[in-house]
Amino acid sequence: MTRPFPLVLSAPSGGGKTTVARALLARRDDVGYSVSCTTRPPRAGEVDGEAYHFLTTEDFEAEIAAGSFAEFAQVHGRWYGTRAAELRRVMAGGRHVILDIDVQGAEQIAAAFPDAVLVFLLPPSGETLLARLTGRNTDDRAAILRRMRNALEELRHVTRYHYVVVNDDLEQTLRRVGAILDAEVVRHARHEALDDRLAGLMSDLEQRLRAFAHS
Ligand code: 5GP
């Protein structure tokens, strides 16, 4: 009944958005995931086409020139982008589409899709964020430093987001993001064919009223 919309999840690296996105996808059948493209190399265990579509810089830039991306940005010195066709694919299946993207991408999505919902996940503290970044064991010191600096920069953009959730406890975060989705789904403006539904309901009620009045 509700028109599918993009749900942007942003957080500094280590903010837990990938975990939150995966858990939402596992628990809800009304959401799908937009697999991004990137020029960064795959981390151990990342499968092409699942975590990301891993592209060469040349291919990525060719797609920029061809206008394939609904949004794209450089993050930590690499290209990242969301193909417009990927968003259409998920939404054409009737599902809301989760985008795990940075603040630059979020702004582009908000401009292109005014009905998009923007959620920022805040780490509970600097200490937790650093612990998550160093505990990942996939990045070297320089990469961790870059991600910490980028986290500071990203926090300056939180005001653009509709919702801010402190991601301290995963279950609580999932309840909160789930509640955001549930509320957004029933927003008046998102209902498809609401006029038809109301007209049907009113004519049904009128008939019943007449029948009842004459009984
Ligand atoms: P990572 O390399 O750790 O997977 O992601 C690094 C950052 O890039 C994260 O903040 C992530 O949300 C962001 N990112 C991932 N995919 C996209 C995308 O398609 N577009 C944009 N703008 N950012 C993305």
mmCIF file of C-alpha atoms and ligand atoms in Angstrom:
data_model
loop_
_atom_site.group_PDB
_atom_site.id
_atom_site.type_symbol
_atom_site.label_atom_id
_atom_site.label_comp_id
_atom_site.label_asym_id
_atom_site.label_seq_id
_atom_site.Cartn_x
_atom_site.Cartn_y
_atom_site.Cartn_z
ATOM 1 C CA MET A 1 0.000 0.000 0.000
ATOM 2 C CA THR A 2 2.974 2.279 0.619
ATOM 3 C CA ARG A 3 5.213 3.567 -2.131
ATOM 4 C CA PRO A 4 8.743 2.188 -1.550
ATOM 5 C CA PHE A 5 11.316 4.764 -0.450
ATOM 6 C CA PRO A 6 15.073 4.928 0.194
ATOM 7 C CA LEU A 7 16.259 4.594 3.803
ATOM 8 C CA VAL A 8 19.739 6.066 4.143
ATOM 9 C CA LEU A 9 21.829 4.747 7.026
ATOM 10 C CA SER A 10 24.987 6.737 7.714
ATOM 11 C CA ALA A 11 27.511 6.522 10.530
ATOM 12 C CA PRO A 12 31.220 7.013 10.879
ATOM 13 C CA SER A 13 33.261 3.937 9.945
ATOM 14 C CA GLY A 14 32.956 1.560 12.885
ATOM 15 C CA GLY A 15 29.581 3.078 13.761
ATOM 16 C CA GLY A 16 27.907 -0.283 13.182
ATOM 17 C CA LYS A 17 25.721 0.575 10.197
ATOM 18 C CA THR A 18 26.595 -2.542 8.220
ATOM 19 C CA THR A 19 25.596 -4.751 11.173
ATOM 20 C CA VAL A 20 22.362 -2.803 11.593
ATOM 21 C CA ALA A 21 21.583 -2.973 7.867
ATOM 22 C CA ARG A 22 22.211 -6.738 7.758
ATOM 23 C CA ALA A 23 20.052 -7.394 10.807
ATOM 24 C CA LEU A 24 17.202 -5.299 9.389
ATOM 25 C CA LEU A 25 17.375 -7.222 6.130
ATOM 26 C CA ALA A 26 17.328 -10.533 7.968
ATOM 27 C CA ARG A 27 14.306 -9.565 10.062
ATOM 28 C CA ARG A 28 12.081 -7.644 7.694
ATOM 29 C CA ASP A 29 10.752 -8.653 4.315
ATOM 30 C CA ASP A 30 9.669 -5.127 3.375
ATOM 31 C CA VAL A 31 13.259 -3.927 2.904
ATOM 32 C CA GLY A 32 15.994 -4.669 0.393
ATOM 33 C CA TYR A 33 19.606 -3.615 0.148
ATOM 34 C CA SER A 34 21.339 -1.451 -2.415
ATOM 35 C CA VAL A 35 24.721 -3.004 -3.214
ATOM 36 C CA SER A 36 27.137 -0.120 -3.831
ATOM 37 C CA CYS A 37 30.016 0.083 -6.280
ATOM 38 C CA THR A 38 33.505 0.883 -5.039
ATOM 39 C CA THR A 39 37.069 1.081 -6.237
ATOM 40 C CA ARG A 40 38.486 -0.004 -2.866
ATOM 41 C CA PRO A 41 39.904 -3.526 -2.773
ATOM 42 C CA PRO A 42 37.751 -6.257 -1.180
ATOM 43 C CA ARG A 43 38.417 -7.057 2.489
ATOM 44 C CA ALA A 44 38.879 -10.687 3.493
ATOM 45 C CA GLY A 45 35.569 -12.498 3.085
ATOM 46 C CA GLU A 46 33.890 -9.803 0.973
ATOM 47 C CA VAL A 47 32.246 -11.289 -2.098
ATOM 48 C CA ASP A 48 31.875 -9.269 -5.298
ATOM 49 C CA GLY A 49 28.220 -8.433 -5.875
ATOM 50 C CA GLU A 50 27.274 -9.000 -2.209
ATOM 51 C CA ALA A 51 29.195 -6.513 -0.056
ATOM 52 C CA TYR A 52 29.979 -4.325 -3.046
ATOM 53 C CA HIS A 53 30.424 -4.417 -6.790
ATOM 54 C CA PHE A 54 34.208 -4.016 -6.928
ATOM 55 C CA LEU A 55 35.152 -1.908 -9.947
ATOM 56 C CA THR A 56 38.397 -0.581 -11.372
ATOM 57 C CA THR A 57 38.816 3.203 -11.246
ATOM 58 C CA GLU A 58 38.529 3.267 -15.020
ATOM 59 C CA ASP A 59 35.214 1.391 -15.019
ATOM 60 C CA PHE A 60 33.863 3.475 -12.155
ATOM 61 C CA GLU A 61 34.722 6.736 -13.896
ATOM 62 C CA ALA A 62 33.162 5.465 -17.120
ATOM 63 C CA GLU A 63 29.932 4.848 -15.181
ATOM 64 C CA ILE A 64 30.099 8.378 -13.750
ATOM 65 C CA ALA A 65 30.412 9.718 -17.303
ATOM 66 C CA ALA A 66 27.518 7.531 -18.441
ATOM 67 C CA GLY A 67 25.340 8.918 -15.633
ATOM 68 C CA SER A 68 24.671 5.503 -14.047
ATOM 69 C CA PHE A 69 24.964 6.660 -10.452
ATOM 70 C CA ALA A 70 22.125 8.021 -8.329
ATOM 71 C CA GLU A 71 24.920 9.306 -6.088
ATOM 72 C CA PHE A 72 28.670 8.918 -5.888
ATOM 73 C CA ALA A 73 31.493 10.304 -3.780
ATOM 74 C CA GLN A 74 35.096 9.833 -2.804
ATOM 75 C CA VAL A 75 35.439 8.387 0.682
ATOM 76 C CA HIS A 76 38.825 7.643 2.267
ATOM 77 C CA GLY A 77 40.428 8.314 -1.135
ATOM 78 C CA ARG A 78 38.314 5.766 -3.075
ATOM 79 C CA TRP A 79 35.191 6.028 -5.209
ATOM 80 C CA TYR A 80 31.874 4.783 -3.841
ATOM 81 C CA GLY A 81 28.550 5.020 -5.617
ATOM 82 C CA THR A 82 24.972 3.770 -5.849
ATOM 83 C CA ARG A 83 23.677 2.778 -9.277
ATOM 84 C CA ALA A 84 20.273 4.266 -10.069
ATOM 85 C CA ALA A 85 19.323 0.900 -11.609
ATOM 86 C CA GLU A 86 20.076 -0.841 -8.292
ATOM 87 C CA LEU A 87 17.651 1.452 -6.445
ATOM 88 C CA ARG A 88 14.978 0.947 -9.108
ATOM 89 C CA ARG A 89 15.451 -2.837 -8.968
ATOM 90 C CA VAL A 90 14.788 -3.011 -5.216
ATOM 91 C CA MET A 91 11.908 -0.530 -5.224
ATOM 92 C CA ALA A 92 10.275 -2.136 -8.268
ATOM 93 C CA GLY A 93 10.068 -5.289 -6.118
ATOM 94 C CA GLY A 94 7.944 -3.276 -3.668
ATOM 95 C CA ARG A 95 10.623 -3.052 -0.991
ATOM 96 C CA HIS A 96 12.092 -0.009 0.742
ATOM 97 C CA VAL A 97 15.761 0.249 -0.087
ATOM 98 C CA ILE A 98 18.474 0.525 2.567
ATOM 99 C CA LEU A 99 21.540 2.518 1.520
ATOM 100 C CA ASP A 100 24.661 2.264 3.677
ATOM 101 C CA ILE A 101 26.365 5.421 2.392
ATOM 102 C CA ASP A 102 28.377 8.405 3.612
ATOM 103 C CA VAL A 103 27.157 11.947 4.291
ATOM 104 C CA GLN A 104 28.019 13.241 0.791
ATOM 105 C CA GLY A 105 25.972 10.461 -0.786
ATOM 106 C CA ALA A 106 23.123 11.044 1.680
ATOM 107 C CA GLU A 107 22.850 14.663 0.560
ATOM 108 C CA GLN A 108 22.660 13.643 -3.105
ATOM 109 C CA ILE A 109 19.987 11.026 -2.358
ATOM 110 C CA ALA A 110 17.971 13.550 -0.319
ATOM 111 C CA ALA A 111 18.085 15.962 -3.286
ATOM 112 C CA ALA A 112 17.118 13.310 -5.863
ATOM 113 C CA PHE A 113 14.518 11.518 -3.687
ATOM 114 C CA PRO A 114 12.695 14.046 -1.492
ATOM 115 C CA ASP A 115 10.788 11.148 0.126
ATOM 116 C CA ALA A 116 14.026 9.482 1.343
ATOM 117 C CA VAL A 117 14.458 8.936 5.089
ATOM 118 C CA LEU A 118 17.879 9.794 6.504
ATOM 119 C CA VAL A 119 19.053 8.074 9.683
ATOM 120 C CA PHE A 120 22.409 8.750 11.329
ATOM 121 C CA LEU A 121 23.810 6.213 13.778
ATOM 122 C CA LEU A 122 25.990 7.850 16.425
ATOM 123 C CA PRO A 123 28.675 5.897 18.240
ATOM 124 C CA PRO A 124 28.097 6.087 22.002
ATOM 125 C CA SER A 125 31.601 7.545 22.570
ATOM 126 C CA GLY A 126 34.945 8.222 20.928
ATOM 127 C CA GLU A 127 36.397 5.353 22.944
ATOM 128 C CA THR A 128 33.859 2.864 21.547
ATOM 129 C CA LEU A 129 34.452 4.064 17.997
ATOM 130 C CA LEU A 130 38.220 3.689 18.289
ATOM 131 C CA ALA A 131 37.809 0.248 19.861
ATOM 132 C CA ARG A 132 35.554 -0.861 16.980
ATOM 133 C CA LEU A 133 37.995 0.495 14.388
ATOM 134 C CA THR A 134 41.087 -1.072 15.904
ATOM 135 C CA GLY A 135 39.258 -4.323 16.717
ATOM 136 C CA ARG A 136 38.358 -4.912 13.098
ATOM 137 C CA ASN A 137 41.914 -6.071 12.302
ATOM 138 C CA THR A 138 41.417 -5.398 8.626
ATOM 139 C CA ASP A 139 42.897 -1.898 8.437
ATOM 140 C CA ASP A 140 46.410 -0.635 9.091
ATOM 141 C CA ARG A 141 47.255 2.350 11.337
ATOM 142 C CA ALA A 142 47.129 4.869 8.500
ATOM 143 C CA ALA A 143 43.689 3.622 7.448
ATOM 144 C CA ILE A 144 42.407 3.819 11.031
ATOM 145 C CA LEU A 145 43.722 7.387 11.357
ATOM 146 C CA ARG A 146 42.012 8.345 8.087
ATOM 147 C CA ARG A 147 38.743 6.815 9.249
ATOM 148 C CA MET A 148 38.932 8.644 12.628
ATOM 149 C CA ARG A 149 39.527 11.988 10.870
ATOM 150 C CA ASN A 150 36.694 11.260 8.487
ATOM 151 C CA ALA A 151 34.427 10.398 11.453
ATOM 152 C CA LEU A 152 35.011 13.885 12.872
ATOM 153 C CA GLU A 153 34.114 15.433 9.521
ATOM 154 C CA GLU A 154 30.969 13.274 9.145
ATOM 155 C CA LEU A 155 29.697 14.345 12.573
ATOM 156 C CA ARG A 156 29.499 17.928 11.275
ATOM 157 C CA HIS A 157 26.709 16.822 8.886
ATOM 158 C CA VAL A 158 24.399 15.132 11.379
ATOM 159 C CA THR A 159 21.987 18.109 11.322
ATOM 160 C CA ARG A 160 20.907 17.134 7.777
ATOM 161 C CA TYR A 161 19.463 13.803 8.987
ATOM 162 C CA HIS A 162 15.841 13.256 9.979
ATOM 163 C CA TYR A 163 16.669 10.788 12.753
ATOM 164 C CA VAL A 164 19.686 10.300 15.017
ATOM 165 C CA VAL A 165 20.054 7.009 16.883
ATOM 166 C CA VAL A 166 22.835 6.359 19.397
ATOM 167 C CA ASN A 167 24.052 2.883 18.504
ATOM 168 C CA ASP A 168 25.031 1.582 21.926
ATOM 169 C CA ASP A 169 23.024 -1.619 22.159
ATOM 170 C CA LEU A 170 22.321 -3.425 18.856
ATOM 171 C CA GLU A 171 18.865 -4.702 19.852
ATOM 172 C CA GLN A 172 17.752 -1.258 20.985
ATOM 173 C CA THR A 173 19.089 0.314 17.787
ATOM 174 C CA LEU A 174 17.224 -2.272 15.707
ATOM 175 C CA ARG A 175 13.996 -1.569 17.613
ATOM 176 C CA ARG A 176 14.447 2.164 17.032
ATOM 177 C CA VAL A 177 15.282 1.948 13.335
ATOM 178 C CA GLY A 178 12.416 -0.558 12.940
ATOM 179 C CA ALA A 179 10.078 1.933 14.637
ATOM 180 C CA ILE A 180 11.267 4.688 12.281
ATOM 181 C CA LEU A 181 10.491 2.448 9.298
ATOM 182 C CA ASP A 182 7.087 1.477 10.684
ATOM 183 C CA ALA A 183 6.136 5.127 11.225
ATOM 184 C CA GLU A 184 7.428 6.271 7.843
ATOM 185 C CA VAL A 185 5.522 3.496 6.067
ATOM 186 C CA VAL A 186 2.174 4.886 7.275
ATOM 187 C CA ARG A 187 2.896 8.536 6.460
ATOM 188 C CA HIS A 188 -0.121 10.001 4.687
ATOM 189 C CA ALA A 189 1.831 11.130 1.608
ATOM 190 C CA ARG A 190 3.341 7.673 1.006
ATOM 191 C CA HIS A 191 0.051 5.793 0.644
ATOM 192 C CA GLU A 192 -0.537 4.593 -2.867
ATOM 193 C CA ALA A 193 -4.081 4.863 -4.194
ATOM 194 C CA LEU A 194 -5.353 6.205 -0.879
ATOM 195 C CA ASP A 195 -8.133 8.145 -2.620
ATOM 196 C CA ASP A 196 -9.425 4.948 -4.257
ATOM 197 C CA ARG A 197 -9.275 3.096 -0.999
ATOM 198 C CA LEU A 198 -11.147 5.868 0.837
ATOM 199 C CA ALA A 199 -13.763 6.108 -1.918
ATOM 200 C CA GLY A 200 -14.319 2.323 -1.733
ATOM 201 C CA LEU A 201 -14.588 2.389 2.039
ATOM 202 C CA MET A 202 -17.026 5.321 1.999
ATOM 203 C CA SER A 203 -19.303 3.773 -0.596
ATOM 204 C CA ASP A 204 -19.295 0.495 1.341
ATOM 205 C CA LEU A 205 -20.179 2.363 4.538
ATOM 206 C CA GLU A 206 -22.934 4.342 2.801
ATOM 207 C CA GLN A 207 -24.533 1.138 1.524
ATOM 208 C CA ARG A 208 -24.359 -0.449 4.955
ATOM 209 C CA LEU A 209 -25.753 2.689 6.550
ATOM 210 C CA ARG A 210 -28.724 2.679 4.144
ATOM 211 C CA ALA A 211 -29.339 -1.025 4.697
ATOM 212 C CA PHE A 212 -29.075 -0.597 8.450
ATOM 213 C CA ALA A 213 -31.405 2.417 8.477
ATOM 214 C CA HIS A 214 -34.073 0.403 6.657
ATOM 215 C CA SER A 215 -33.729 -2.742 8.759
HETATM 216 P P1 5GP B 1 33.824 0.767 3.769
HETATM 217 O O1 5GP B 1 35.003 0.928 2.849
HETATM 218 O O2 5GP B 1 34.261 0.747 5.223
HETATM 219 O O3 5GP B 1 32.938 -0.379 3.401
HETATM 220 O O4 5GP B 1 32.929 2.080 3.609
HETATM 221 C C1 5GP B 1 33.500 3.327 3.799
HETATM 222 C C2 5GP B 1 32.434 4.406 3.774
HETATM 223 O O5 5GP B 1 31.867 4.513 2.467
HETATM 224 C C3 5GP B 1 31.257 4.147 4.706
HETATM 225 O O6 5GP B 1 30.941 5.369 5.367
HETATM 226 C C4 5GP B 1 30.148 3.750 3.780
HETATM 227 O O7 5GP B 1 28.874 4.088 4.299
HETATM 228 C C5 5GP B 1 30.484 4.589 2.578
HETATM 229 N N1 5GP B 1 29.836 4.051 1.385
HETATM 230 C C6 5GP B 1 29.621 2.749 1.060
HETATM 231 N N2 5GP B 1 28.979 2.654 -0.096
HETATM 232 C C7 5GP B 1 28.754 3.914 -0.521
HETATM 233 C C8 5GP B 1 28.100 4.464 -1.671
HETATM 234 O O8 5GP B 1 27.582 3.789 -2.542
HETATM 235 N N3 5GP B 1 28.072 5.828 -1.757
HETATM 236 C C9 5GP B 1 28.631 6.635 -0.823
HETATM 237 N N4 5GP B 1 28.517 7.956 -0.992
HETATM 238 N N5 5GP B 1 29.245 6.148 0.264
HETATM 239 C C10 5GP B 1 29.303 4.808 0.416
#
